[in-house]
């Protein structure tokens, strides 16, 4: 899809096809050192692909990669590579996410190593019942300031990314790099949270992303660079991020609501989804970059209005984004997508829809009617020099795929279909349940 006027460009593959990513975060926050990443297995990727998902956001931790300054764990890199191999085997694209929660292990979490944490002796009080509030502890906020402003920490963070990108830039599963998860910063006296967020994004995150993009590009010319605003965007606050000087940037906000994160039900009358969509699309429209939502999904998905939430959220995400990663693919309760048997938990099945993974041409429209269980795709196929094969993903079940306008269904199998179009054709694809 071409970017023109207010259009948001789409993510593309090496053949110029328009990509749609649908998937989940994959993580192991509990284990570290010798046991790091052991909770992630091949089953994660096999099961995701079987349910129609083609994308995983893989959480990796700087504190595991570089436990001591300048010493990078070969064992940790091998474990990441094993996970990427599983993803490749099951045809899942991976975004490598440098994850942090409340900065890192100095504050009882994961992310930036303790040796790279500077607090100037400011206080920190844990809040085990409300971990996100720990971001507002003085020591945590000061640690972010030092990460952004201290030259030696800037160099260390850039070196860490060069190590990761250099090791994995040739791996066929790797789509790109999420430079830091949910970055925060230090509030100034008298500053409200939206004002602080916009300042931090403008004055600290923008130059940091440019530095880290340069570090990645020193070893990888092709991977997509994913950049996040602060989590305050979830409150419908437009970001203050500036331009990232790189040709392959993706804007990667998260889609969380404070009340729902605390366990509240979805309130349609509050119009949170509409407010979020209006705010989150301003940056990609201005800077002409694709959007992929890196995390979303409520803690309690079985409340009375959650069925409506999932339907409305899926429709919204499809209007402006090239994809999303739900939080999180695990086998259990809480945020987990599926239970121990691999069955979708209540309402999570609504995330599994037919979609076009790769469109060989310019998408005119794409939508799924969840009530009628019908997916419709309209596109203008590429010219004679472009790719001619469009790939569809189908969730479990029986689906009928038809194509019109100089196109035919080349092949169909469980979970997948391929459409071959004549050059320059106006193509309509319809996918129907049953």
CSV table of C-alpha atoms in Angstrom, one decimal, residues 120-291:
chain,number,residue,atom,x,y,z
A,120,UNK,CA,22.5,8.6,42.8
A,121,UNK,CA,21.4,7.1,46.1
A,122,UNK,CA,17.7,8.0,45.6
A,123,UNK,CA,15.1,5.9,47.4
A,124,UNK,CA,13.3,2.9,46.0
A,125,UNK,CA,10.3,1.3,47.7
A,126,UNK,CA,8.8,-1.9,46.2
A,127,UNK,CA,5.1,-2.1,45.5
A,128,UNK,CA,4.4,-5.8,45.0
A,129,UNK,CA,0.7,-5.3,44.6
A,130,UNK,CA,1.1,-2.6,41.9
A,131,UNK,CA,4.4,-3.2,40.2
A,132,UNK,CA,3.9,-0.5,37.5
A,133,UNK,CA,3.8,2.2,40.2
A,134,UNK,CA,7.5,1.3,40.9
A,135,UNK,CA,8.3,3.3,37.7
A,136,UNK,CA,7.5,6.4,39.7
A,137,UNK,CA,10.0,5.6,42.4
A,138,UNK,CA,12.9,8.3,42.4
A,139,UNK,CA,15.7,5.7,42.0
A,140,UNK,CA,14.0,4.1,39.0
A,141,UNK,CA,13.4,7.4,37.3
A,142,UNK,CA,17.0,8.5,37.9
A,143,UNK,CA,18.3,5.2,36.4
A,144,UNK,CA,16.5,6.0,33.2
A,145,UNK,CA,18.0,9.5,33.1
A,146,UNK,CA,21.5,8.0,33.4
A,147,UNK,CA,20.8,5.5,30.7
A,148,UNK,CA,19.7,8.2,28.3
A,149,UNK,CA,22.4,10.8,29.2
A,150,UNK,CA,25.6,9.0,30.4
A,151,UNK,CA,28.0,8.6,27.5
A,152,UNK,CA,29.4,5.3,28.7
A,153,UNK,CA,26.0,3.7,29.2
A,154,UNK,CA,24.9,5.0,25.8
A,155,UNK,CA,27.9,3.2,24.3
A,156,UNK,CA,27.2,0.0,26.3
A,157,UNK,CA,23.6,-0.1,25.1
A,158,UNK,CA,24.7,0.4,21.5
A,159,UNK,CA,27.3,-2.4,21.8
A,160,UNK,CA,24.7,-4.7,23.2
A,161,UNK,CA,22.5,-4.1,20.1
A,162,UNK,CA,25.4,-4.6,17.8
A,163,UNK,CA,26.1,-8.0,19.4
A,164,UNK,CA,22.5,-9.1,19.0
A,165,UNK,CA,22.0,-7.8,15.4
A,166,UNK,CA,25.4,-9.1,14.3
A,167,UNK,CA,24.6,-12.6,15.6
A,168,UNK,CA,21.1,-12.8,14.2
A,169,UNK,CA,20.9,-10.5,11.1
A,170,UNK,CA,21.1,-13.5,8.7
A,171,UNK,CA,18.6,-15.7,10.6
A,172,UNK,CA,15.6,-16.2,8.3
A,173,UNK,CA,13.1,-16.0,11.2
A,174,UNK,CA,14.2,-12.5,12.3
A,175,UNK,CA,12.0,-9.7,11.1
A,176,UNK,CA,13.4,-6.9,13.2
A,177,UNK,CA,14.4,-5.4,16.5
A,178,UNK,CA,12.4,-3.7,19.2
A,179,UNK,CA,15.0,-1.4,20.8
A,180,UNK,CA,13.6,-1.1,24.3
A,181,UNK,CA,10.3,-2.2,25.9
A,182,UNK,CA,8.0,0.4,27.5
A,183,UNK,CA,10.7,3.1,28.1
A,184,UNK,CA,10.0,5.5,30.9
A,185,UNK,CA,11.9,8.5,32.4
A,186,UNK,CA,12.1,11.1,35.1
A,187,UNK,CA,9.4,13.5,35.9
A,188,UNK,CA,10.3,17.1,36.7
A,189,UNK,CA,8.7,19.0,39.6
A,190,UNK,CA,5.3,20.3,38.7
A,191,UNK,CA,5.1,18.3,35.5
A,192,UNK,CA,2.0,16.2,34.8
A,193,UNK,CA,2.5,12.8,33.3
A,194,UNK,CA,1.4,13.5,29.7
A,195,UNK,CA,3.7,16.5,29.5
A,196,UNK,CA,6.6,14.5,31.0
A,197,UNK,CA,6.0,11.7,28.6
A,198,UNK,CA,6.1,14.0,25.5
A,199,UNK,CA,9.3,15.6,26.8
A,200,UNK,CA,11.0,12.3,27.5
A,201,UNK,CA,10.0,11.0,24.1
A,202,UNK,CA,11.1,14.1,22.3
A,203,UNK,CA,14.4,14.9,24.1
A,204,UNK,CA,15.6,11.4,25.3
A,205,UNK,CA,13.9,8.6,23.4
A,206,UNK,CA,14.3,10.1,19.9
A,207,UNK,CA,18.1,10.6,20.1
A,208,UNK,CA,18.4,7.2,21.8
A,209,UNK,CA,16.6,5.4,19.0
A,210,UNK,CA,18.7,7.2,16.4
A,211,UNK,CA,21.8,6.0,18.2
A,212,UNK,CA,20.6,2.4,18.5
A,213,UNK,CA,19.4,2.3,14.9
A,214,UNK,CA,22.9,3.4,13.8
A,215,UNK,CA,24.3,0.6,15.9
A,216,UNK,CA,22.0,-2.0,14.4
A,217,UNK,CA,22.7,-0.7,10.9
A,218,UNK,CA,26.5,-1.1,11.4
A,219,UNK,CA,25.9,-4.9,11.1
A,220,UNK,CA,22.3,-5.3,9.6
A,221,UNK,CA,21.0,-3.3,6.7
A,222,UNK,CA,17.7,-5.1,6.3
A,223,UNK,CA,16.0,-5.7,9.6
A,224,UNK,CA,13.1,-3.5,10.6
A,225,UNK,CA,13.7,-1.1,13.6
A,226,UNK,CA,10.8,-1.0,16.0
A,227,UNK,CA,10.5,2.0,18.3
A,228,UNK,CA,8.1,2.4,21.2
A,229,UNK,CA,6.6,5.5,22.9
A,230,UNK,CA,6.2,5.6,26.6
A,231,UNK,CA,3.3,3.5,27.9
A,232,UNK,CA,1.3,6.8,28.5
A,233,UNK,CA,0.1,6.4,24.9
A,234,UNK,CA,-2.4,3.9,26.3
A,235,UNK,CA,-4.3,6.8,27.9
A,236,UNK,CA,-4.9,8.3,24.4
A,237,UNK,CA,-2.0,10.7,24.6
A,238,UNK,CA,-0.2,11.3,21.3
A,239,UNK,CA,3.5,10.6,21.4
A,240,UNK,CA,6.2,13.3,21.4
A,241,UNK,CA,8.7,11.1,19.5
A,242,UNK,CA,10.5,12.8,16.6
A,243,UNK,CA,11.9,11.5,13.4
A,244,UNK,CA,14.0,8.3,13.5
A,245,UNK,CA,16.5,8.7,10.6
A,246,UNK,CA,16.2,5.2,9.2
A,247,UNK,CA,14.4,3.9,6.1
A,248,UNK,CA,12.8,0.8,7.9
A,249,UNK,CA,11.2,2.1,11.1
A,250,UNK,CA,8.1,0.7,12.6
A,251,UNK,CA,6.1,2.5,15.3
A,252,UNK,CA,5.3,-0.1,18.0
A,253,UNK,CA,3.0,1.3,20.7
A,254,UNK,CA,1.3,-0.9,23.3
A,255,UNK,CA,-2.5,-1.0,23.7
A,256,UNK,CA,-3.4,-1.2,27.4
A,257,UNK,CA,-6.0,0.5,29.5
A,258,UNK,CA,-5.2,1.4,33.1
A,259,UNK,CA,-8.6,0.3,34.5
A,260,UNK,CA,-8.6,-3.0,32.6
A,261,UNK,CA,-5.0,-3.7,33.7
A,262,UNK,CA,-6.3,-3.4,37.3
A,263,UNK,CA,-9.0,-6.0,36.5
A,264,UNK,CA,-11.9,-3.8,35.5
A,265,UNK,CA,-14.3,-4.7,32.8
A,266,UNK,CA,-14.4,-3.0,29.4
A,267,UNK,CA,-16.6,0.1,29.4
A,268,UNK,CA,-17.7,0.8,25.8
A,269,UNK,CA,-19.3,4.2,26.8
A,270,UNK,CA,-15.8,5.5,27.8
A,271,UNK,CA,-14.8,5.3,24.1
A,272,UNK,CA,-11.2,4.3,25.1
A,273,UNK,CA,-10.6,2.4,21.8
A,274,UNK,CA,-11.7,5.3,19.7
A,275,UNK,CA,-9.5,7.8,21.7
A,276,UNK,CA,-6.5,5.5,21.5
A,277,UNK,CA,-6.9,4.9,17.8
A,278,UNK,CA,-7.1,8.7,17.1
A,279,UNK,CA,-4.0,9.4,19.2
A,280,UNK,CA,-1.9,6.5,18.1
A,281,UNK,CA,-2.2,7.1,14.4
A,282,UNK,CA,-0.9,10.7,14.5
A,283,UNK,CA,2.8,9.7,14.6
A,284,UNK,CA,2.7,7.1,11.7
A,285,UNK,CA,0.7,9.5,9.6
A,286,UNK,CA,3.2,12.3,10.1
A,287,UNK,CA,6.4,10.3,9.7
A,288,UNK,CA,5.1,7.8,7.2
A,289,UNK,CA,6.0,4.6,9.1
A,290,UNK,CA,4.0,1.4,9.6
A,291,UNK,CA,2.4,0.5,12.9
